[in-house]
Short mmCIF file of C-alpha atoms in Angstrom, two decimals:
data_model
loop_
_atom_site.label_atom_id
_atom_site.label_comp_id
_atom_site.label_asym_id
_atom_site.label_seq_id
_atom_site.Cartn_x
_atom_site.Cartn_y
_atom_site.Cartn_z
CA MET A 27 -40.48 -57.93 -92.37
CA ASP A 28 -40.24 -58.38 -88.58
CA THR A 29 -36.68 -59.71 -88.93
CA LEU A 30 -35.72 -56.85 -91.23
CA ILE A 31 -36.96 -54.23 -88.75
CA LEU A 32 -35.15 -55.77 -85.77
CA LEU A 33 -31.84 -56.70 -87.38
CA GLY A 34 -31.87 -53.83 -89.86
CA SER A 35 -32.27 -51.20 -87.15
CA PHE A 36 -29.50 -52.85 -85.13
CA PHE A 37 -26.98 -52.76 -87.99
CA VAL A 38 -27.96 -49.24 -89.05
CA LEU A 39 -27.45 -47.97 -85.51
CA MET A 40 -24.05 -49.66 -85.33
CA MET A 41 -22.99 -48.23 -88.68
CA ILE A 42 -23.74 -44.66 -87.58
CA GLY A 43 -21.57 -45.12 -84.50
CA VAL A 44 -24.03 -45.98 -81.72
CA PRO A 45 -22.32 -48.27 -79.14
CA ILE A 46 -23.27 -51.93 -79.54
CA ALA A 47 -25.09 -52.15 -76.20
CA TYR A 48 -27.33 -49.18 -76.99
CA SER A 49 -27.82 -50.41 -80.55
CA LEU A 50 -29.22 -53.65 -79.13
CA GLY A 51 -31.55 -51.80 -76.76
CA LEU A 52 -32.84 -49.34 -79.34
CA ALA A 53 -33.31 -52.10 -81.92
CA ALA A 54 -35.32 -54.07 -79.36
CA LEU A 55 -37.56 -51.03 -78.82
CA ALA A 56 -37.98 -50.60 -82.58
CA GLY A 57 -38.91 -54.27 -82.92
CA ALA A 58 -41.37 -54.04 -80.04
CA LEU A 59 -42.98 -50.97 -81.60
CA TRP A 60 -43.33 -52.81 -84.92
CA ILE A 61 -45.13 -55.84 -83.42
CA ASP A 62 -47.17 -53.74 -80.95
CA LEU A 63 -45.42 -55.17 -77.90
CA PRO A 64 -45.62 -52.88 -74.84
CA PHE A 65 -42.33 -51.24 -73.93
CA ASP A 66 -42.88 -52.44 -70.36
CA ALA A 67 -42.30 -56.00 -71.58
CA VAL A 68 -38.94 -54.96 -73.06
CA MET A 69 -37.89 -53.27 -69.82
CA ILE A 70 -38.84 -56.38 -67.84
CA GLN A 71 -36.57 -58.45 -70.09
CA VAL A 72 -33.71 -55.97 -69.57
CA ALA A 73 -34.09 -56.26 -65.78
CA SER A 74 -34.46 -60.04 -65.78
CA GLY A 75 -31.44 -60.36 -68.07
CA VAL A 76 -29.09 -59.04 -65.41
CA ASN A 77 -30.99 -60.56 -62.48
CA LYS A 78 -29.05 -63.83 -62.67
CA PHE A 79 -27.11 -65.23 -59.73
CA SER A 80 -24.48 -66.77 -62.03
CA LEU A 81 -23.52 -63.30 -63.28
CA LEU A 82 -21.92 -62.51 -59.93
CA ALA A 83 -18.90 -64.51 -61.10
CA ILE A 84 -18.08 -61.92 -63.75
CA PRO A 85 -17.28 -58.89 -61.54
CA PHE A 86 -15.31 -61.04 -59.11
CA PHE A 87 -13.21 -62.66 -61.85
CA VAL A 88 -12.62 -59.27 -63.47
CA LEU A 89 -11.53 -57.76 -60.16
CA ALA A 90 -9.25 -60.69 -59.27
CA GLY A 91 -7.62 -60.48 -62.70
CA ALA A 92 -7.16 -56.71 -62.44
CA ILE A 93 -5.54 -56.97 -59.01
CA MET A 94 -3.12 -59.64 -60.17
CA ALA A 95 -2.39 -57.86 -63.48
CA GLU A 96 -1.39 -54.61 -61.80
CA GLY A 97 0.14 -56.11 -58.69
CA GLY A 98 3.30 -57.57 -60.21
CA MET A 99 1.92 -60.98 -61.14
CA ALA A 100 2.68 -60.62 -64.88
CA ARG A 101 6.35 -59.90 -64.22
CA ARG A 102 6.69 -62.90 -61.91
CA LEU A 103 4.92 -65.21 -64.35
CA VAL A 104 7.27 -64.11 -67.11
CA ALA A 105 10.23 -64.90 -64.87
CA PHE A 106 8.74 -68.29 -63.93
CA ALA A 107 8.16 -69.18 -67.58
CA GLY A 108 11.76 -68.13 -68.27
CA VAL A 109 12.99 -70.71 -65.76
CA LEU A 110 11.04 -73.45 -67.56
CA VAL A 111 11.71 -72.72 -71.24
CA GLY A 112 13.85 -69.59 -71.53
CA PHE A 113 17.11 -71.47 -72.28
CA ILE A 114 15.83 -72.98 -75.58
CA ARG A 115 16.56 -71.36 -78.97
CA GLY A 116 13.75 -68.89 -79.43
CA GLY A 117 13.09 -69.37 -75.74
CA LEU A 118 11.77 -65.86 -75.11
CA SER A 119 8.95 -66.46 -77.58
CA LEU A 120 8.12 -69.67 -75.67
CA VAL A 121 8.28 -67.71 -72.43
CA ASN A 122 5.74 -65.32 -73.95
CA ILE A 123 3.34 -68.16 -74.86
CA LEU A 124 3.74 -69.93 -71.51
CA ALA A 125 3.34 -66.72 -69.52
CA SER A 126 0.09 -66.10 -71.42
CA THR A 127 -1.07 -69.60 -70.47
CA PHE A 128 -0.45 -68.92 -66.79
CA PHE A 129 -1.81 -65.38 -66.83
CA GLY A 130 -4.88 -66.38 -68.84
CA ALA A 131 -5.71 -68.89 -66.13
CA ILE A 132 -5.79 -66.00 -63.66
CA SER A 133 -7.21 -63.03 -65.57
CA GLY A 134 -9.53 -64.69 -68.11
CA SER A 135 -9.04 -61.63 -70.32
CA SER A 136 -7.12 -61.46 -73.61
CA VAL A 137 -6.82 -57.67 -73.46
CA ALA A 138 -5.35 -57.79 -69.94
CA ASP A 139 -3.04 -60.59 -71.04
CA THR A 140 -1.74 -58.64 -74.05
CA ALA A 141 -1.30 -55.41 -72.11
CA SER A 142 0.44 -57.02 -69.11
CA ILE A 143 2.62 -59.64 -70.80
CA GLY A 144 3.31 -57.40 -73.81
CA SER A 145 4.54 -54.47 -71.75
CA VAL A 146 7.13 -56.76 -70.13
CA LEU A 147 8.16 -59.07 -72.97
CA ILE A 148 7.91 -57.09 -76.22
CA PRO A 149 10.74 -54.67 -75.26
CA GLU A 150 12.75 -57.55 -73.75
CA MET A 151 12.40 -59.71 -76.88
CA GLU A 152 13.47 -56.80 -79.09
CA LYS A 153 16.49 -56.17 -76.86
CA LYS A 154 17.52 -59.83 -77.23
CA GLY A 155 17.37 -59.71 -81.03
CA TYR A 156 13.78 -60.59 -81.96
CA PRO A 157 11.98 -58.31 -84.46
CA ARG A 158 9.42 -56.16 -82.66
CA PRO A 159 6.58 -57.15 -85.06
CA PHE A 160 7.27 -60.84 -84.38
CA ALA A 161 7.31 -60.25 -80.60
CA THR A 162 4.00 -58.40 -80.89
CA ALA A 163 2.44 -61.17 -83.00
CA VAL A 164 3.49 -63.80 -80.44
CA THR A 165 1.99 -61.76 -77.61
CA VAL A 166 -1.29 -61.06 -79.39
CA SER A 167 -1.88 -64.61 -80.65
CA GLY A 168 -0.89 -66.18 -77.32
CA SER A 169 -3.47 -64.09 -75.50
CA VAL A 170 -6.30 -66.03 -77.21
CA GLN A 171 -5.60 -68.75 -74.63
CA ALA A 172 -7.18 -66.54 -71.97
CA ILE A 173 -10.56 -66.93 -73.69
CA LEU A 174 -10.44 -70.72 -73.39
CA ILE A 175 -8.47 -71.54 -70.25
CA PRO A 176 -10.61 -71.12 -67.11
CA PRO A 177 -11.75 -68.81 -65.62
CA SER A 178 -13.15 -67.44 -68.88
CA HIS A 179 -15.68 -64.60 -68.54
CA ASN A 180 -16.98 -65.55 -71.96
CA ALA A 181 -17.82 -69.07 -70.79
CA VAL A 182 -20.10 -67.50 -68.17
CA LEU A 183 -21.73 -65.36 -70.87
CA TYR A 184 -22.23 -68.39 -73.12
CA SER A 185 -23.90 -70.30 -70.28
CA LEU A 186 -26.18 -67.31 -69.69
CA ALA A 187 -27.00 -66.95 -73.41
CA ALA A 188 -27.80 -70.68 -73.55
CA GLY A 189 -30.50 -70.10 -70.94
CA GLY A 190 -28.45 -71.53 -68.09
CA THR A 191 -28.74 -75.04 -69.55
CA VAL A 192 -24.97 -75.43 -70.00
CA SER A 193 -22.89 -75.88 -66.84
CA ILE A 194 -20.24 -73.21 -66.23
CA ALA A 195 -18.02 -75.84 -64.58
CA ALA A 196 -18.32 -78.06 -67.69
CA LEU A 197 -17.39 -75.10 -69.92
CA PHE A 198 -14.40 -74.28 -67.71
CA MET A 199 -13.12 -77.86 -67.97
CA ALA A 200 -13.89 -78.02 -71.69
CA GLY A 201 -11.59 -75.04 -72.30
CA VAL A 202 -8.49 -76.61 -70.73
CA LEU A 203 -7.39 -78.94 -73.55
CA PRO A 204 -8.29 -76.55 -76.41
CA GLY A 205 -6.38 -73.79 -74.63
CA LEU A 206 -3.32 -76.00 -74.14
CA LEU A 207 -3.56 -77.24 -77.74
CA LEU A 208 -3.58 -73.65 -78.94
CA GLY A 209 -0.55 -72.82 -76.81
CA LEU A 210 1.39 -75.89 -77.99
CA THR A 211 0.61 -75.14 -81.63
CA LEU A 212 1.86 -71.56 -81.27
CA ALA A 213 4.94 -72.81 -79.40
CA GLY A 214 5.71 -75.20 -82.29
CA LEU A 215 5.42 -72.33 -84.76
CA CYS A 216 7.74 -70.19 -82.61
CA LEU A 217 10.35 -72.99 -82.42
CA PHE A 218 10.23 -73.47 -86.18
CA THR A 219 10.57 -69.72 -86.80
CA ALA A 220 13.39 -69.38 -84.27
CA ARG A 221 15.40 -72.17 -85.90
CA ARG A 222 14.79 -70.80 -89.40
CA GLU A 223 15.63 -67.18 -88.50
CA GLY A 224 18.42 -67.99 -86.05
CA TYR A 225 16.84 -66.31 -83.03
CA PRO A 226 19.00 -66.44 -79.90
CA LYS A 227 19.03 -68.94 -77.06
CA GLY A 228 18.45 -67.74 -73.54
CA GLU A 229 20.66 -68.40 -70.54
CA VAL A 230 20.09 -71.13 -67.99
CA ILE A 231 19.07 -69.48 -64.73
CA PRO A 232 21.19 -70.55 -61.71
CA MET A 233 19.42 -72.96 -59.36
CA LYS A 234 19.32 -70.59 -56.37
CA GLN A 235 17.76 -67.78 -58.42
CA ALA A 236 15.39 -70.20 -60.15
CA LEU A 237 14.07 -71.49 -56.83
CA LYS A 238 13.45 -67.93 -55.64
CA ILE A 239 11.56 -67.09 -58.87
CA CYS A 240 9.43 -70.23 -58.58
CA ALA A 241 8.61 -69.53 -54.94
CA GLU A 242 7.43 -66.00 -55.76
CA ALA A 243 5.34 -67.15 -58.72
CA MET A 244 3.64 -69.95 -56.76
CA TRP A 245 1.73 -67.43 -54.63
CA GLY A 246 -0.02 -66.12 -57.71
CA LEU A 247 -0.43 -69.51 -59.35
CA MET A 248 -2.35 -70.64 -56.29
CA THR A 249 -5.20 -68.53 -57.69
CA MET A 250 -5.63 -71.20 -60.39
CA VAL A 251 -5.79 -73.91 -57.73
CA ILE A 252 -8.42 -71.96 -55.80
CA ILE A 253 -10.63 -71.39 -58.84
CA LEU A 254 -10.41 -74.83 -60.44
CA GLY A 255 -9.84 -76.93 -57.35
CA GLY A 256 -12.72 -75.32 -55.50
CA ILE A 257 -15.17 -75.85 -58.36
CA LEU A 258 -14.10 -79.41 -59.20
CA SER A 259 -14.04 -80.58 -55.59
CA GLY A 260 -17.52 -79.23 -55.02
CA VAL A 261 -16.32 -77.04 -52.15
CA PHE A 262 -17.13 -73.80 -54.04
CA THR A 263 -19.57 -72.80 -56.72
CA ALA A 264 -18.21 -70.71 -59.61
CA ASN A 265 -19.42 -67.55 -57.84
CA GLU A 266 -17.85 -68.50 -54.54
CA SER A 267 -14.53 -69.46 -56.10
CA ALA A 268 -14.45 -66.10 -57.91
CA SER A 269 -15.04 -64.15 -54.69
CA ILE A 270 -12.44 -66.18 -52.80
CA ALA A 271 -10.01 -65.60 -55.69
CA VAL A 272 -10.47 -61.84 -55.17
CA VAL A 273 -9.62 -62.17 -51.48
CA TRP A 274 -6.56 -64.29 -52.28
CA ALA A 275 -5.40 -61.95 -55.07
CA PHE A 276 -5.76 -58.98 -52.72
CA PHE A 277 -3.82 -60.75 -49.96
CA VAL A 278 -0.95 -61.82 -52.26
CA THR A 279 -0.70 -58.44 -54.02
CA MET A 280 -0.89 -56.20 -50.96
CA PHE A 281 0.83 -58.34 -48.29
CA ILE A 282 3.15 -60.79 -50.13
CA TYR A 283 4.31 -58.99 -53.29
CA ARG A 284 3.68 -55.46 -51.96
CA ASP A 285 4.36 -53.89 -55.38
CA TYR A 286 1.01 -52.10 -55.48
CA LYS A 287 0.32 -48.93 -53.53
CA TRP A 288 -2.73 -48.73 -51.29
CA ARG A 289 -3.60 -45.27 -52.61
CA ASP A 290 -3.98 -46.74 -56.14
CA LEU A 291 -6.48 -49.39 -55.05
CA PRO A 292 -9.62 -47.19 -55.29
CA LYS A 293 -8.70 -46.31 -58.90
CA LEU A 294 -8.37 -50.01 -59.75
CA VAL A 295 -11.77 -50.79 -58.20
CA HIS A 296 -13.28 -47.83 -60.08
CA ARG A 297 -11.92 -49.13 -63.41
CA THR A 298 -13.27 -52.58 -62.63
CA VAL A 299 -16.71 -51.22 -61.80
CA LYS A 300 -16.77 -49.29 -65.10
CA THR A 301 -15.83 -52.46 -67.02
CA VAL A 302 -18.48 -54.54 -65.26
CA THR A 303 -21.11 -51.83 -65.77
CA VAL A 304 -20.54 -51.89 -69.52
CA VAL A 305 -20.83 -55.69 -69.54
CA MET A 306 -24.05 -55.66 -67.49
CA ILE A 307 -25.67 -53.02 -69.72
CA LEU A 308 -24.75 -55.16 -72.71
CA ILE A 309 -26.22 -58.28 -71.08
CA GLY A 310 -29.48 -56.54 -70.17
CA PHE A 311 -30.07 -55.09 -73.63
CA ALA A 312 -28.99 -58.35 -75.29
CA ALA A 313 -31.62 -60.19 -73.21
CA ALA A 314 -34.32 -57.85 -74.52
CA PHE A 315 -33.00 -58.21 -78.07
CA GLY A 316 -33.00 -62.01 -77.72
CA TYR A 317 -36.58 -61.92 -76.42
CA LEU A 318 -37.69 -60.01 -79.52
CA MET A 319 -35.85 -62.51 -81.73
CA THR A 320 -37.76 -65.33 -80.03
CA MET A 321 -41.08 -63.50 -80.45
CA MET A 322 -40.32 -63.07 -84.16
CA MET A 323 -39.22 -66.76 -84.42
CA ILE A 324 -35.83 -65.78 -85.87
CA PRO A 325 -34.01 -68.83 -84.39
CA MET A 326 -36.54 -71.15 -86.04
CA LYS A 327 -36.13 -69.35 -89.37
CA VAL A 328 -32.33 -69.59 -89.19
CA THR A 329 -32.57 -73.28 -88.28
CA ALA A 330 -34.85 -73.92 -91.26
CA PHE A 331 -32.54 -71.98 -93.59
CA LEU A 332 -29.34 -73.77 -92.56
CA THR A 333 -30.88 -77.24 -92.54
CA SER A 334 -32.34 -76.57 -95.98
CA MET A 335 -28.78 -76.12 -97.27
CA SER A 336 -27.53 -79.41 -95.81
CA ASP A 337 -28.41 -81.99 -93.19
CA ASN A 338 -24.74 -82.87 -92.64
CA LYS A 339 -23.57 -81.46 -89.30
CA TYR A 340 -19.98 -81.08 -90.55
CA VAL A 341 -21.13 -78.92 -93.45
CA ILE A 342 -23.32 -76.85 -91.11
CA LEU A 343 -20.39 -76.39 -88.70
CA ALA A 344 -18.22 -75.27 -91.61
CA LEU A 345 -20.84 -72.70 -92.61
CA ILE A 346 -21.11 -71.48 -89.01
CA ASN A 347 -17.31 -71.19 -88.80
CA ILE A 348 -17.24 -69.09 -91.98
CA MET A 349 -19.98 -66.84 -90.62
CA LEU A 350 -18.37 -66.42 -87.19
CA LEU A 351 -14.79 -66.08 -88.36
CA LEU A 352 -14.95 -64.20 -91.64
CA LEU A 353 -18.23 -62.26 -91.53
CA LEU A 354 -19.10 -61.35 -87.92
CA GLY A 355 -16.03 -62.01 -85.76
CA CYS A 356 -14.00 -59.47 -87.72
CA LEU A 357 -16.64 -56.77 -87.36
CA MET A 358 -18.04 -57.07 -83.81
CA ASP A 359 -16.69 -57.67 -80.34
CA MET A 360 -16.89 -61.10 -78.73
CA SER A 361 -19.33 -60.57 -75.85
CA PRO A 362 -22.26 -59.15 -77.87
CA LEU A 363 -21.82 -61.85 -80.51
CA ILE A 364 -22.02 -64.59 -77.89
CA LEU A 365 -25.17 -63.05 -76.42
CA ILE A 366 -26.81 -62.48 -79.81
CA LEU A 367 -25.83 -65.63 -81.72
CA THR A 368 -26.02 -68.34 -79.07
CA PRO A 369 -29.86 -68.34 -78.90
CA ILE A 370 -29.96 -68.44 -82.72
CA LEU A 371 -27.30 -71.07 -83.49
CA LEU A 372 -27.52 -73.38 -80.48
CA PRO A 373 -30.92 -74.87 -81.52
CA VAL A 374 -29.47 -75.56 -84.98
CA VAL A 375 -26.46 -77.52 -83.77
CA LYS A 376 -28.37 -79.32 -81.01
CA MET A 377 -30.82 -80.61 -83.62
CA LEU A 378 -27.83 -82.01 -85.53
CA GLY A 379 -26.46 -83.74 -82.44
CA VAL A 380 -23.64 -81.33 -81.55
CA ASP A 381 -23.00 -81.12 -77.81
CA PRO A 382 -23.72 -77.58 -76.43
CA VAL A 383 -20.43 -77.59 -74.50
CA HIS A 384 -18.50 -78.50 -77.66
CA PHE A 385 -20.30 -75.78 -79.60
CA GLY A 386 -19.37 -73.28 -76.90
CA MET A 387 -15.70 -74.02 -77.53
CA ILE A 388 -16.20 -73.66 -81.29
CA MET A 389 -17.81 -70.25 -80.79
CA MET A 390 -15.15 -69.02 -78.41
CA VAL A 391 -12.23 -70.06 -80.63
CA ASN A 392 -13.85 -68.42 -83.65
CA LEU A 393 -14.64 -65.19 -81.86
CA GLY A 394 -11.28 -65.24 -80.04
CA ILE A 395 -9.53 -65.22 -83.41
CA GLY A 396 -11.85 -62.35 -84.34
CA LEU A 397 -10.40 -60.34 -81.44
CA ILE A 398 -6.97 -60.40 -83.11
CA THR A 399 -8.23 -59.84 -86.66
CA PRO A 400 -8.71 -56.44 -88.33
CA PRO A 401 -10.69 -54.27 -88.77
CA VAL A 402 -12.23 -54.45 -85.26
CA GLY A 403 -9.78 -56.66 -83.36
CA THR A 404 -9.57 -55.08 -79.92
CA VAL A 405 -6.71 -57.32 -78.77
CA LEU A 406 -4.80 -56.63 -82.00
CA PHE A 407 -5.23 -52.88 -81.38
CA THR A 408 -4.01 -53.32 -77.81
CA GLY A 409 -0.90 -55.21 -78.95
CA ALA A 410 -0.08 -52.61 -81.60
CA ALA A 411 -0.51 -49.82 -79.02
CA VAL A 412 1.72 -51.55 -76.46
CA ALA A 413 4.37 -52.21 -79.11
CA LYS A 414 4.00 -48.70 -80.61
CA LEU A 415 3.75 -50.17 -84.11
CA PRO A 416 1.39 -49.42 -87.04
CA LEU A 417 -1.51 -51.84 -87.30
CA GLY A 418 -0.52 -52.90 -90.83
CA ILE A 419 2.94 -54.07 -89.76
CA VAL A 420 1.54 -56.10 -86.86
CA THR A 421 -1.15 -57.64 -89.09
CA LYS A 422 1.48 -58.71 -91.64
CA ALA A 423 3.53 -60.38 -88.89
CA MET A 424 0.37 -62.17 -87.70
CA VAL A 425 -0.17 -64.13 -90.95
CA PRO A 426 1.68 -67.34 -89.89
CA PHE A 427 -0.08 -67.21 -86.52
CA PHE A 428 -3.49 -66.88 -88.18
CA THR A 429 -2.70 -70.07 -90.11
CA ALA A 430 -1.78 -71.92 -86.89
CA LEU A 431 -4.94 -70.70 -85.13
CA PHE A 432 -7.09 -71.76 -88.08
CA VAL A 433 -5.64 -75.29 -87.87
CA VAL A 434 -6.50 -75.37 -84.16
CA LEU A 435 -10.04 -74.18 -84.95
CA LEU A 436 -10.53 -77.03 -87.44
CA MET A 437 -9.27 -79.57 -84.91
CA ILE A 438 -11.56 -78.30 -82.17
CA THR A 439 -14.52 -78.18 -84.56
CA TYR A 440 -14.17 -81.68 -85.97
CA ILE A 441 -12.65 -83.57 -83.02
CA PRO A 442 -15.24 -83.14 -80.23
CA ALA A 443 -13.17 -85.17 -77.76
CA ILE A 444 -10.68 -82.29 -77.45
CA SER A 445 -13.43 -80.25 -75.77
CA LEU A 446 -15.52 -83.01 -74.20
CA TRP A 447 -13.08 -85.57 -72.82
CA LEU A 448 -12.11 -83.67 -69.67
CA PRO A 449 -15.60 -82.53 -68.55
CA ARG A 450 -16.93 -86.07 -69.15
CA ALA A 451 -14.02 -87.57 -67.23
CA MET A 452 -14.89 -85.21 -64.37
CA GLY A 453 -18.56 -86.24 -64.54
CA LEU A 454 -19.72 -82.77 -65.57
#
């Protein structure tokens, strides 16, 4: 009955339109009332949930990504990717995927990736002869890379939800190969489609112009070096690298590129603060909700239920994939699901011998696909809005890309080395 009160009230509140963060908080209060737990204890959990030093990385990464997204970085990354692969048949679709790889390594946000890259490349691809739905599908599916390639905000959330027992640096490194695998798989699909449909080749960019494009893009790409190089060398912590990335992004945008107006900067900071505020409210209420789940022994009950169905970890991982991908990922946003499900599912997979870092990648790929899947795919909605297309048309164009992403999910789930080789090689 305890579980029914807590989870039932949460889903009822969501169904009547209460925002997810407040649904978590109100459900936690309902659960506390049911088990006679003082409300003070719930409020203490809310406060302690956001009183984590590691959470400082989130606002800094969000701000650095916002500065680079609006400061001309997306346009320069698109041009840089065009130098590398734009001359191939179907090259503009490859440019789209590669630009998402670069931009994801700076912004860490799929929504920002879709909005920035899509606004540049979707009209350009249509002008060059690509169907607009196909261009939109490439943009939306390519943006899933931003969830995996560091710096991923969701990796920080997963580390927090795991009780701080999983290293953020290890999660960052674990996301590199899965993110590149995802990008290569999508690139292969784009090449196949371009050859089959006869999509055009691009032009080879003259050497002088190519060198100028590369020089401009390198300023922004240095952000990746600062974030990853600082963490891996031990010079910076994740928080310090995020704050230094903000300073560097500000310097490049305002003094090197100079595309952004000083008068617009307060608006950008205001938008960033609003985004971070929503995330922090969600984290605080999710901490209280997780505390009530622990008090009601819900993780233990879920563990007992799943292990009663099978003691084979591959079967359990398949069941978890079905739950994350088909049942929950399509209906809820990524951040709350990470915060809610990690304390429940992590004990299950750890008992079966699954590495927590590997499981983090499995969760993020599943929930990343959920972001581009109807009916509640926020990145899919963003892509449709940028392209000015009905959601049904974009979803139909996404079908081959869903198949490719599902293959990548299976590989990441059942080949742990894809996620674990790099962090182990780095000694993380």
